Coordinates of C-alpha atoms and ligand atoms in Angstrom, one line a residue:
Chain A
M964 CA -23.8 -18.1 90.0
T965 CA -25.6 -18.4 86.7
D966 CA -29.3 -17.8 86.9
V967 CA -31.6 -19.1 84.2
A968 CA -35.3 -19.4 83.5
Y969 CA -36.3 -23.0 83.7
Y970 CA -38.8 -24.4 81.3
P971 CA -39.5 -28.0 82.5
G972 CA -42.2 -28.8 79.9
C973 CA -44.9 -31.4 80.5
S974 CA -42.6 -34.5 80.4
L975 CA -40.4 -33.3 83.3
H976 CA -43.6 -32.7 85.3
G977 CA -44.9 -36.1 84.4
T978 CA -43.4 -39.2 82.9
S979 CA -39.8 -38.0 83.3
R980 CA -39.8 -36.4 86.7
E981 CA -36.4 -38.0 87.4
F982 CA -34.9 -35.7 84.8
D983 CA -36.3 -32.8 86.7
E984 CA -35.2 -34.2 90.1
S985 CA -31.7 -34.9 88.9
L986 CA -31.4 -31.6 87.1
R987 CA -32.4 -29.7 90.2
A988 CA -30.0 -31.7 92.4
V989 CA -27.1 -31.3 90.0
A990 CA -27.7 -27.6 89.4
A991 CA -27.7 -26.9 93.2
E992 CA -24.3 -28.7 93.4
L993 CA -22.9 -26.7 90.5
G994 CA -24.2 -23.3 91.7
I995 CA -26.6 -22.8 88.8
G996 CA -29.8 -21.1 89.8
L997 CA -33.0 -22.4 88.2
T998 CA -36.2 -20.3 88.4
E999 CA -39.2 -22.1 86.9
I1000 CA -41.1 -19.9 84.5
A1001 CA -44.3 -18.9 86.3
D1002 CA -47.4 -20.3 84.6
W1003 CA -45.5 -21.9 81.7
S1004 CA -47.6 -23.7 79.1
C1005 CA -46.9 -26.6 76.7
C1006 CA -44.9 -25.9 73.6
G1007 CA -47.2 -28.0 71.5
A1008 CA -44.5 -30.4 70.5
S1009 CA -44.8 -31.9 67.0
S1010 CA -48.6 -31.8 67.1
G1011 CA -48.6 -28.1 67.2
H1012 CA -46.4 -27.4 64.2
T1013 CA -47.6 -30.4 62.2
T1014 CA -51.2 -29.1 62.5
D1015 CA -50.5 -25.4 61.9
H1016 CA -47.3 -23.5 61.4
L1017 CA -48.4 -20.4 63.2
L1018 CA -49.7 -22.4 66.2
G1019 CA -46.4 -24.2 66.3
V1020 CA -44.6 -20.8 66.7
A1021 CA -47.1 -19.1 69.0
L1022 CA -47.4 -21.9 71.7
P1023 CA -43.6 -21.9 72.4
A1024 CA -43.4 -18.1 72.0
R1025 CA -45.8 -17.6 75.0
N1026 CA -43.2 -19.1 77.2
L1027 CA -40.4 -17.1 75.7
A1028 CA -42.5 -14.0 76.4
L1029 CA -43.1 -15.0 80.0
A1030 CA -39.4 -15.6 80.6
E1031 CA -38.7 -12.2 79.0
A1032 CA -41.3 -10.5 81.2
Q1033 CA -39.9 -12.3 84.3
G1034 CA -36.5 -10.6 83.6
F1035 CA -34.5 -13.4 82.1
D1036 CA -32.2 -13.6 79.1
T1037 CA -31.7 -17.3 79.0
V1038 CA -34.2 -20.2 79.1
L1039 CA -33.1 -23.7 79.9
A1040 CA -35.3 -26.3 78.2
P1041 CA -33.9 -29.7 79.2
C1042 CA -36.4 -31.8 77.2
A1043 CA -34.9 -32.0 73.7
A1044 CA -38.4 -31.7 72.1
C1045 CA -39.1 -28.5 74.0
Y1046 CA -35.6 -27.2 73.3
N1047 CA -36.2 -27.8 69.6
R1048 CA -39.7 -26.2 69.5
L1049 CA -38.6 -23.1 71.6
S1050 CA -35.5 -22.6 69.4
A1051 CA -37.4 -23.1 66.2
A1052 CA -40.0 -20.5 67.3
R1053 CA -37.3 -18.1 68.3
L1054 CA -35.6 -18.5 64.9
A1055 CA -38.9 -18.3 62.9
I1056 CA -39.9 -15.1 64.7
A1057 CA -36.5 -13.6 64.0
T1058 CA -36.4 -14.5 60.3
E1059 CA -39.8 -14.9 58.9
D1060 CA -41.7 -11.9 57.5
G1061 CA -44.4 -10.5 59.7
L1062 CA -44.2 -13.1 62.5
A1063 CA -42.6 -10.7 65.0
E1064 CA -45.3 -8.1 64.4
Q1065 CA -48.1 -10.7 64.8
M1066 CA -46.9 -12.2 68.0
P1067 CA -48.0 -9.5 70.6
D1068 CA -51.6 -9.7 69.2
I1069 CA -51.7 -13.5 69.2
L1070 CA -50.1 -13.8 72.6
G1071 CA -51.8 -10.8 74.2
H1072 CA -48.4 -9.8 75.6
P1073 CA -45.6 -7.6 74.4
F1074 CA -42.7 -9.7 73.1
A1075 CA -39.2 -8.7 71.9
N1076 CA -37.9 -12.2 71.2
S1077 CA -34.8 -11.4 73.4
V1078 CA -34.2 -14.6 75.3
D1079 CA -31.7 -17.4 74.3
V1080 CA -32.7 -21.0 74.5
H1081 CA -30.3 -23.6 75.9
N1082 CA -30.5 -27.3 76.5
A1083 CA -29.2 -29.3 79.5
V1084 CA -26.3 -30.8 77.7
E1085 CA -25.1 -27.3 76.6
L1086 CA -25.5 -26.1 80.2
L1087 CA -23.4 -29.0 81.6
R1088 CA -20.8 -28.8 78.8
D1089 CA -20.3 -25.2 79.7
A1090 CA -19.9 -26.2 83.3
S1091 CA -17.6 -29.1 82.6
V1092 CA -14.6 -27.5 84.3
T1093 CA -16.6 -27.1 87.5
I1094 CA -17.9 -30.6 87.2
E1095 CA -14.4 -32.0 86.9
E1096 CA -13.3 -30.0 90.0
K1097 CA -16.3 -31.0 92.0
V1098 CA -15.8 -34.7 91.1
A1099 CA -12.2 -34.5 92.1
A1100 CA -13.2 -32.9 95.4
T1101 CA -15.9 -35.5 96.2
L1102 CA -14.9 -37.7 99.1
A1103 CA -16.8 -40.9 97.9
P1104 CA -15.0 -42.9 95.2
N1105 CA -16.3 -41.9 91.8
P1106 CA -18.4 -44.8 90.6
L1107 CA -18.1 -43.6 86.9
E1108 CA -14.3 -43.5 86.7
G1109 CA -13.3 -45.3 83.5
V1110 CA -16.8 -46.6 82.9
K1111 CA -17.8 -46.9 79.2
L1112 CA -20.8 -44.8 78.4
A1113 CA -22.5 -44.1 75.1
A1114 CA -23.8 -40.6 74.5
Y1115 CA -27.1 -40.7 72.6
Y1116 CA -28.2 -37.3 71.1
G1117 CA -31.0 -38.5 68.9
C1118 CA -32.6 -36.0 66.5
L1119 CA -34.0 -33.0 68.4
L1120 CA -30.9 -31.8 70.2
V1121 CA -28.9 -31.4 67.0
R1122 CA -31.3 -31.2 64.0
P1123 CA -32.0 -29.0 62.1
F1124 CA -28.6 -27.3 62.5
E1125 CA -30.1 -23.9 61.8
V1126 CA -32.4 -24.3 64.8
C1127 CA -30.1 -26.0 67.2
G1128 CA -26.6 -25.1 66.1
Y1129 CA -24.9 -25.6 69.5
D1130 CA -23.1 -28.7 68.3
D1131 CA -22.2 -30.6 65.1
P1132 CA -25.3 -32.4 63.7
E1133 CA -23.4 -35.5 62.5
Q1134 CA -20.5 -35.8 65.0
P1135 CA -21.7 -34.0 68.1
T1136 CA -19.3 -34.0 71.1
S1137 CA -21.0 -31.9 73.8
M1138 CA -22.4 -34.9 75.7
D1139 CA -19.2 -36.8 75.3
E1140 CA -17.4 -33.9 76.9
V1141 CA -19.8 -34.1 79.9
I1142 CA -19.1 -37.9 80.1
D1143 CA -15.4 -37.2 80.2
A1144 CA -15.8 -34.5 82.8
C1145 CA -17.4 -37.1 85.0
G1146 CA -14.3 -39.3 84.7
A1147 CA -16.1 -41.8 82.5
D1148 CA -15.0 -43.0 79.1
D1149 CA -17.2 -41.9 76.1
V1150 CA -17.7 -44.7 73.6
D1151 CA -17.1 -44.1 69.9
W1152 CA -20.2 -45.6 68.3
D1153 CA -22.4 -45.3 65.2
M1154 CA -25.9 -44.4 66.4
K1155 CA -25.4 -41.1 68.3
V1156 CA -27.7 -39.1 66.1
E1157 CA -29.9 -41.9 64.7
C1158 CA -33.6 -41.4 65.2
C1159 CA -35.4 -43.8 67.6
G1160 CA -38.8 -43.3 66.0
G1161 CA -40.1 -41.1 68.8
A1162 CA -42.9 -39.6 66.7
F1163 CA -44.5 -43.0 66.5
S1164 CA -44.1 -44.0 70.1
V1165 CA -47.9 -44.3 70.4
S1166 CA -49.2 -44.8 66.9
R1167 CA -46.7 -47.2 65.4
T1168 CA -44.9 -49.1 68.1
A1169 CA -43.3 -51.8 65.8
S1170 CA -41.1 -49.2 64.1
V1171 CA -40.0 -47.8 67.5
L1172 CA -39.0 -51.3 68.6
R1173 CA -37.0 -51.9 65.5
L1174 CA -35.2 -48.6 65.7
G1175 CA -34.6 -48.8 69.4
R1176 CA -33.2 -52.3 69.2
A1177 CA -30.6 -51.2 66.6
I1178 CA -29.5 -48.3 68.9
I1179 CA -29.1 -50.5 72.0
D1180 CA -27.4 -53.3 70.1
N1181 CA -24.9 -50.9 68.6
A1182 CA -24.1 -49.3 72.0
R1183 CA -23.7 -52.8 73.5
S1184 CA -21.4 -54.0 70.8
H1185 CA -19.1 -51.0 71.4
G1186 CA -18.8 -51.9 75.0
A1187 CA -21.1 -49.4 76.6
E1188 CA -22.4 -50.2 80.1
A1189 CA -25.2 -47.6 79.8
I1190 CA -26.6 -45.2 77.3
I1191 CA -26.8 -41.5 78.3
V1192 CA -29.7 -39.4 77.0
A1193 CA -31.0 -35.9 77.4
C1194 CA -34.5 -36.3 76.1
P1195 CA -37.6 -37.7 77.9
L1196 CA -38.9 -39.2 74.6
C1197 CA -35.6 -40.9 73.8
H1198 CA -35.6 -42.1 77.4
S1199 CA -39.0 -43.6 77.4
N1200 CA -38.5 -45.2 74.0
L1201 CA -35.3 -46.9 75.0
D1202 CA -36.2 -47.6 78.7
L1203 CA -39.9 -48.3 78.9
R1204 CA -39.9 -50.3 75.6
Q1205 CA -36.7 -52.2 76.1
K1206 CA -38.4 -55.3 77.5
A1207 CA -40.3 -55.7 74.3
M1208 CA -37.1 -55.2 72.3
A1209 CA -34.8 -57.5 74.1
Q1210 CA -33.8 -60.9 72.8
R1211 CA -33.6 -63.8 75.2
G1212 CA -30.6 -63.9 77.4
E1213 CA -29.5 -60.3 76.8
E1214 CA -28.4 -58.1 79.7
P1215 CA -30.7 -55.1 79.9
M1216 CA -29.1 -51.8 79.0
P1217 CA -29.6 -49.1 81.6
I1218 CA -30.7 -45.7 80.1
L1219 CA -29.6 -42.7 82.2
F1220 CA -30.3 -39.0 81.9
V1221 CA -27.2 -36.9 81.5
T1222 CA -28.1 -35.2 84.8
Q1223 CA -28.3 -38.5 86.6
M1224 CA -24.9 -39.4 85.4
V1225 CA -23.4 -36.1 86.6
G1226 CA -25.2 -36.6 89.9
L1227 CA -23.6 -40.0 90.4
A1228 CA -20.1 -38.7 89.7
L1229 CA -20.7 -35.9 92.2
G1230 CA -21.6 -38.5 94.8
L1231 CA -25.3 -37.8 95.1
A1232 CA -27.6 -40.6 96.2
P1233 CA -29.4 -42.5 93.5
V1234 CA -32.7 -42.0 95.1
D1235 CA -32.2 -38.2 94.9
L1236 CA -31.6 -38.6 91.2
G1237 CA -34.8 -40.5 90.6
L1238 CA -32.8 -43.6 89.5
G1239 CA -35.5 -45.8 91.0
R1240 CA -38.1 -44.6 88.5
H1241 CA -36.8 -46.5 85.5
F1242 CA -38.2 -49.6 83.9
V1243 CA -34.7 -51.0 83.3
D1244 CA -33.5 -51.5 86.8
T1245 CA -30.4 -49.3 87.4
E1246 CA -29.6 -50.8 90.8
P1247 CA -27.4 -53.7 89.7
L1248 CA -25.2 -51.5 87.5
I1249 CA -24.8 -48.8 90.2
A1250 CA -24.1 -51.4 92.9
R1251 CA -21.5 -53.0 90.7
L1252 CA -19.9 -49.6 89.8
V1253 CA -19.8 -48.5 93.4
Q1254 CA -18.2 -51.8 94.5
Q1255 CA -15.7 -51.5 91.6
A1256 CA -14.9 -47.9 92.6
A1257 CA -14.4 -48.8 96.3
K1258 CA -12.1 -51.7 95.3
R1259 CA -10.1 -49.4 93.0
V1260 CA -9.7 -46.7 95.6
A1261 CA -8.7 -49.4 98.2
A1262 CA -6.2 -50.8 95.8
E1263 CA -4.8 -47.3 95.1
K1264 CA -4.6 -46.7 98.8
L1265 CA -2.8 -49.9 99.3
A1266 CA -0.4 -49.2 96.5
K1267 CA 0.3 -45.8 98.0
E1268 CA 0.9 -47.2 101.4
E1269 CA 3.2 -49.9 100.0
A1270 CA 5.1 -47.2 98.1
A1271 CA 5.3 -45.1 101.2
A1272 CA 6.5 -48.1 103.3
K1273 CA 9.1 -48.9 100.7
A1274 CA 10.4 -45.4 100.7
A1275 CA 10.5 -45.4 104.5
A1276 CA 12.4 -48.7 104.5
R1277 CA 14.8 -47.3 101.9
A1278 CA 15.4 -44.2 104.0
E1279 CA 15.9 -46.3 107.1
K1280 CA 18.5 -48.4 105.2
Q1281 CA 20.3 -45.3 104.2
K1282 CA 20.4 -44.0 107.8
V1283 CA 21.8 -47.3 108.9
G1284 CA 24.3 -47.1 106.1
V1285 CA 25.4 -43.6 107.1
A1286 CA 25.7 -44.7 110.7
A1287 CA 27.8 -47.7 109.6
G1288 CA 30.0 -45.4 107.5
T1289 CA 29.3 -47.2 104.3
S1290 CA 27.3 -44.4 102.7
G1291 CA 27.0 -44.0 98.9
A1292 CA 26.6 -40.8 97.0
E1293 CA 22.9 -40.2 98.1
G1294 CA 23.6 -41.6 101.5
G1295 CA 26.0 -38.8 102.0
E1296 CA 23.3 -36.2 101.7
A1297 CA 21.3 -37.7 104.6
Q1298 CA 22.0 -36.2 108.0
Chain B
M234 CA -56.7 -24.3 45.6
S235 CA -53.9 -23.8 43.1
A236 CA -54.6 -23.1 39.5
P237 CA -54.2 -26.3 37.4
S238 CA -51.5 -24.7 35.3
R239 CA -49.2 -24.6 38.3
T240 CA -46.9 -27.4 39.0
L241 CA -46.5 -29.1 42.3
A242 CA -42.9 -28.1 42.5
T243 CA -43.8 -24.4 42.0
D244 CA -46.4 -24.6 44.7
I245 CA -43.9 -26.1 47.1
L246 CA -41.3 -23.5 46.1
E247 CA -43.8 -20.8 47.0
A248 CA -44.9 -22.4 50.3
T249 CA -41.4 -23.2 51.5
G250 CA -38.8 -21.4 49.5
I251 CA -37.3 -24.7 48.5
N252 CA -37.0 -25.7 44.9
P253 CA -37.4 -29.4 44.6
A254 CA -36.2 -29.3 41.0
T255 CA -32.7 -28.9 42.2
C256 CA -32.7 -32.5 43.6
Y257 CA -30.3 -34.6 41.5
Q258 CA -31.6 -38.0 42.8
C259 CA -28.3 -39.0 44.5
G260 CA -30.3 -40.9 47.1
K261 CA -28.2 -39.8 50.1
C262 CA -31.4 -38.8 51.9
S263 CA -32.9 -42.2 51.6
A264 CA -29.7 -44.0 52.7
G265 CA -30.0 -42.5 56.1
C266 CA -33.8 -42.5 56.4
P267 CA -34.9 -44.6 59.4
M268 CA -38.2 -45.5 57.8
A269 CA -36.8 -46.4 54.4
S270 CA -37.2 -50.1 55.1
E271 CA -40.9 -49.7 55.9
S272 CA -41.9 -47.3 53.2
D273 CA -42.8 -48.0 49.5
L274 CA -41.4 -44.6 48.5
R275 CA -38.3 -43.3 50.1
P276 CA -37.5 -39.6 50.4
H277 CA -35.7 -39.3 47.1
N278 CA -38.7 -41.1 45.4
V279 CA -41.0 -38.5 46.9
M280 CA -38.8 -35.8 45.6
R281 CA -39.0 -37.4 42.1
L282 CA -42.8 -37.5 42.2
V283 CA -42.9 -33.9 43.1
V284 CA -40.4 -32.9 40.3
Q285 CA -42.4 -35.0 37.8
D286 CA -45.5 -33.1 38.9
R287 CA -47.4 -36.2 39.7
R288 CA -49.6 -34.3 42.1
E289 CA -52.3 -36.9 42.7
A290 CA -49.8 -39.7 43.3
A291 CA -47.8 -37.6 45.7
L292 CA -50.7 -36.4 47.7
S293 CA -52.3 -39.8 48.2
E294 CA -49.0 -41.6 48.8
Q295 CA -49.1 -43.5 52.1
S296 CA -45.3 -43.2 52.6
I297 CA -45.6 -39.5 53.5
W298 CA -47.4 -40.5 56.7
L299 CA -44.5 -42.8 57.6
C300 CA -42.1 -40.0 57.8
L301 CA -40.9 -39.4 61.4
T302 CA -39.8 -35.8 60.7
C303 CA -36.4 -36.8 62.1
E304 CA -34.7 -34.4 59.7
T305 CA -31.9 -36.9 58.9
C306 CA -32.5 -36.6 55.2
S307 CA -32.3 -32.8 55.3
A308 CA -29.2 -32.8 57.4
R309 CA -27.4 -35.0 54.9
C310 CA -28.7 -33.7 51.5
P311 CA -25.6 -32.4 49.8
N312 CA -27.7 -30.0 47.8
A313 CA -29.8 -28.3 50.5
C314 CA -33.0 -29.7 49.0
D315 CA -34.5 -30.2 52.5
P316 CA -36.6 -33.3 51.6
A317 CA -38.1 -33.3 55.2
R318 CA -39.6 -29.9 54.6
V319 CA -40.8 -30.9 51.1
I320 CA -42.5 -34.0 52.5
D321 CA -44.0 -31.8 55.2
A322 CA -45.4 -29.5 52.5
V323 CA -46.8 -32.5 50.6
R324 CA -48.6 -33.7 53.8
E325 CA -50.1 -30.2 54.4
M326 CA -51.3 -30.1 50.8
S327 CA -52.7 -33.6 51.2
I328 CA -54.8 -32.6 54.2
E329 CA -55.9 -29.4 52.5
A330 CA -56.9 -31.1 49.3
E331 CA -58.8 -33.6 51.4
V332 CA -57.4 -36.5 49.5
A333 CA -55.9 -36.8 52.9
D334 CA -55.7 -40.4 53.8
M335 CA -54.0 -39.5 57.0
P336 CA -53.9 -42.7 59.0
R337 CA -56.6 -42.4 61.6
N338 CA -54.3 -43.0 64.6
V339 CA -51.8 -40.3 63.5
A340 CA -54.6 -37.7 63.2
A341 CA -56.1 -39.0 66.5
F342 CA -52.8 -38.5 68.2
H343 CA -52.4 -34.9 67.2
R344 CA -56.0 -34.0 67.9
A345 CA -55.9 -35.6 71.3
F346 CA -52.7 -33.8 72.1
L347 CA -53.9 -30.4 71.1
E348 CA -57.2 -30.8 72.9
Q349 CA -55.2 -31.4 76.1
I350 CA -53.3 -28.2 75.7
R351 CA -56.2 -26.1 74.8
T352 CA -58.2 -27.1 77.9
N353 CA -55.4 -27.2 80.5
G354 CA -52.4 -25.4 79.0
R355 CA -50.3 -28.4 79.7
L356 CA -50.3 -32.0 78.6
H357 CA -51.9 -34.5 81.0
E358 CA -50.6 -37.8 79.9
M359 CA -53.4 -39.9 81.4
G360 CA -56.0 -37.7 79.9
M361 CA -54.1 -37.8 76.6
V362 CA -54.2 -41.5 76.5
M363 CA -57.9 -41.7 77.2
E364 CA -58.6 -39.0 74.6
Y365 CA -56.4 -40.8 72.0
K366 CA -58.1 -44.1 72.6
L367 CA -61.5 -42.5 72.0
R368 CA -60.4 -40.7 68.9
S369 CA -58.5 -43.5 67.3
G370 CA -61.2 -46.0 68.2
D371 CA -58.5 -48.3 69.5
L372 CA -59.8 -48.7 73.0
M373 CA -57.9 -51.8 74.0
K374 CA -54.5 -50.8 72.7
D375 CA -51.9 -50.6 75.4
V376 CA -50.4 -47.4 74.4
I377 CA -48.3 -47.0 77.5
N378 CA -47.6 -49.2 80.4
A379 CA -49.9 -47.3 82.7
P380 CA -49.6 -49.5 85.8
G381 CA -45.8 -49.5 85.5
M382 CA -45.8 -45.8 85.2
L383 CA -48.1 -45.2 88.1
S384 CA -46.0 -47.4 90.4
R385 CA -42.9 -45.4 89.4
G386 CA -44.6 -42.0 90.1
K387 CA -44.6 -41.2 86.4
L388 CA -48.4 -40.8 85.9
S389 CA -50.9 -38.8 87.9
F390 CA -54.6 -38.8 87.7
R391 CA -54.8 -35.0 88.2
A392 CA -54.2 -32.7 85.3
E393 CA -52.1 -29.6 85.9
R394 CA -54.0 -26.5 84.8
I395 CA -52.3 -23.2 84.2
E396 CA -53.7 -19.8 85.2
G397 CA -53.5 -18.4 81.7
V398 CA -55.8 -21.0 80.0
A399 CA -57.7 -18.1 78.5
E400 CA -54.5 -17.0 76.8
I401 CA -54.0 -20.4 75.3
K402 CA -57.6 -20.4 74.0
R403 CA -56.8 -17.0 72.5
I404 CA -53.7 -18.4 70.7
F405 CA -55.7 -21.3 69.2
E406 CA -58.5 -18.9 68.1
K407 CA -56.0 -16.4 66.6
C408 CA -54.3 -19.2 64.7
G409 CA -57.6 -20.6 63.5
V410 CA -57.2 -24.0 65.0
T411 CA -60.0 -26.0 66.6
P412 CA -58.8 -29.5 67.7
Ligands
SF4_1343 S1 -42.1 -31.0 74.0 FE1 -43.4 -32.3 75.0 S2 -42.9 -32.1 77.0 FE2 -42.0 -30.5 76.1 S3 -43.6 -29.0 76.6 FE3 -43.8 -29.7 74.6 S4 -45.2 -31.3 74.8 FE4 -44.6 -30.8 76.7
SF4_1344 S1 -37.2 -39.3 70.9 FE1 -36.3 -40.4 69.2 S2 -37.2 -39.5 67.6 FE2 -37.5 -38.1 69.2 S3 -35.7 -36.9 69.2 FE3 -35.3 -38.4 70.5 S4 -34.3 -39.7 69.1 FE4 -35.4 -38.5 67.8
SF4_1345 S1 -33.0 -34.7 48.1 FE1 -30.9 -34.3 48.2 S2 -30.0 -36.1 49.1 FE2 -32.1 -36.6 48.4 S3 -31.7 -37.3 46.3 FE3 -32.2 -35.2 46.1 S4 -30.2 -34.3 46.2 FE4 -29.9 -36.3 46.9
SF4_1346 S1 -37.5 -36.8 58.0 FE1 -38.8 -38.4 57.2 S2 -38.0 -38.8 55.2 FE2 -36.4 -37.7 56.2 S3 -35.1 -39.2 57.1 FE3 -36.6 -38.7 58.6 S4 -38.2 -40.2 58.4 FE4 -37.0 -40.2 56.5

């Protein structure tokens, strides 16, 4: 059992609580222990470091210091923005002159900068063998088997490479590996690491709509049935704003958190994964996939039964043949 | 702040460790910039202004406020010029020199955000929206779909407040930031 300090960040306590719900549900299935960092505070996001470099380091550092004091060596930050800020602070304190010495005074806590920062995709990729085994052992038909899904990484999971470094910044594969572990089919598309305009989600909506539309169109034209994300900001930009992006007559594109996807493959109930909280209704897609999976499993069962029946009939014939003394080479082996 | 004899490129080198003069204007940064189509000056143009030491033009350039800090340009620059960081530095200088023509809504957003953190330790989205509306003066703007968020359990009226608010205030004070 892995045990990590969990840093939910403000989004997972607020607008993206389905990311929190699905993460907790999936972690429990996979035997990963999550302990929420007691009294964690906001990392400051881009407002912190845009306003002041030191503030942009100190706000995330407080949380690293808390995790450290609470006895952990790994922090899980599922929100890509938090992950990026926590990782950037960790790196800055390790490499920039004087920062490490300043921290205890600024924070009012001792701080050794000893904890690693991981994101949710990294955690799931590292658990992909377990995911595969659990999916195979799940009784309900896997609704994701063979379904085309587009892994969308955006900016903050992979850039800058010096800060993130857990995957390739231009051709990342970690989320695709998790998609595969779920039995689904990762789509090869062009916009995996393209920016959705997140920084302007409130102040310059027109840019966000333009960028989001391009991402959704590209995923659609490559056959994706849903886009998988691991960032609350990417999610709200693509989900909440999709209505404003859509052209007439287009099918809406469901946007799922990577943890919701894993939960579905593990047979968890959509309601326990917070799938009812989205703006683009996920219900029609899930209903269709569940039906498809049931049909597939029924067809497989039928094919197996037919094969078994044929084999039995063949064996029967051979028996009859042996009895009638007309046995061939294989017939001779039968008793 | 800087002596007039110093060039903009030297100032940036000193502040960031990046030497903008090494930019050979290949334009790869701009090819991938998501805001290129909306900006008068694209990242390689800003690099050029910096290298040409056109300080005033660079610091008052509107395009620097259209940068999303997505880091695509820096990830793709074949020469490690880190244009995203250079643009960041130009923005900082622009604020400091008070030629700052930071679009009011961008400034309002950051201020509203930080004020939330300073008082509660965590971001309260509903409070943030109200604060932003007041600061940007854009009272009627539908920044988020509040009714839709409420019905989906995504927004709450109550702010979460941490135990260690005093520690957060200390951090802001020590860093010399007052939102
Ligand atoms: S990145 Fe956003 S959600 Fe995450 S803690 Fe920072 S502000 Fe809160
Ligand atoms: S929200 Fe958009 S802008 Fe922010 S990281 Fe995700 S992709 Fe990039
Ligand atoms: S910053 Fe880098 S990518 Fe951009 S023009 Fe200069 S050398 Fe080319
Ligand atoms: S960081 Fe700014 S300049 Fe660079 S690609 Fe992104 S938006 Fe363009």
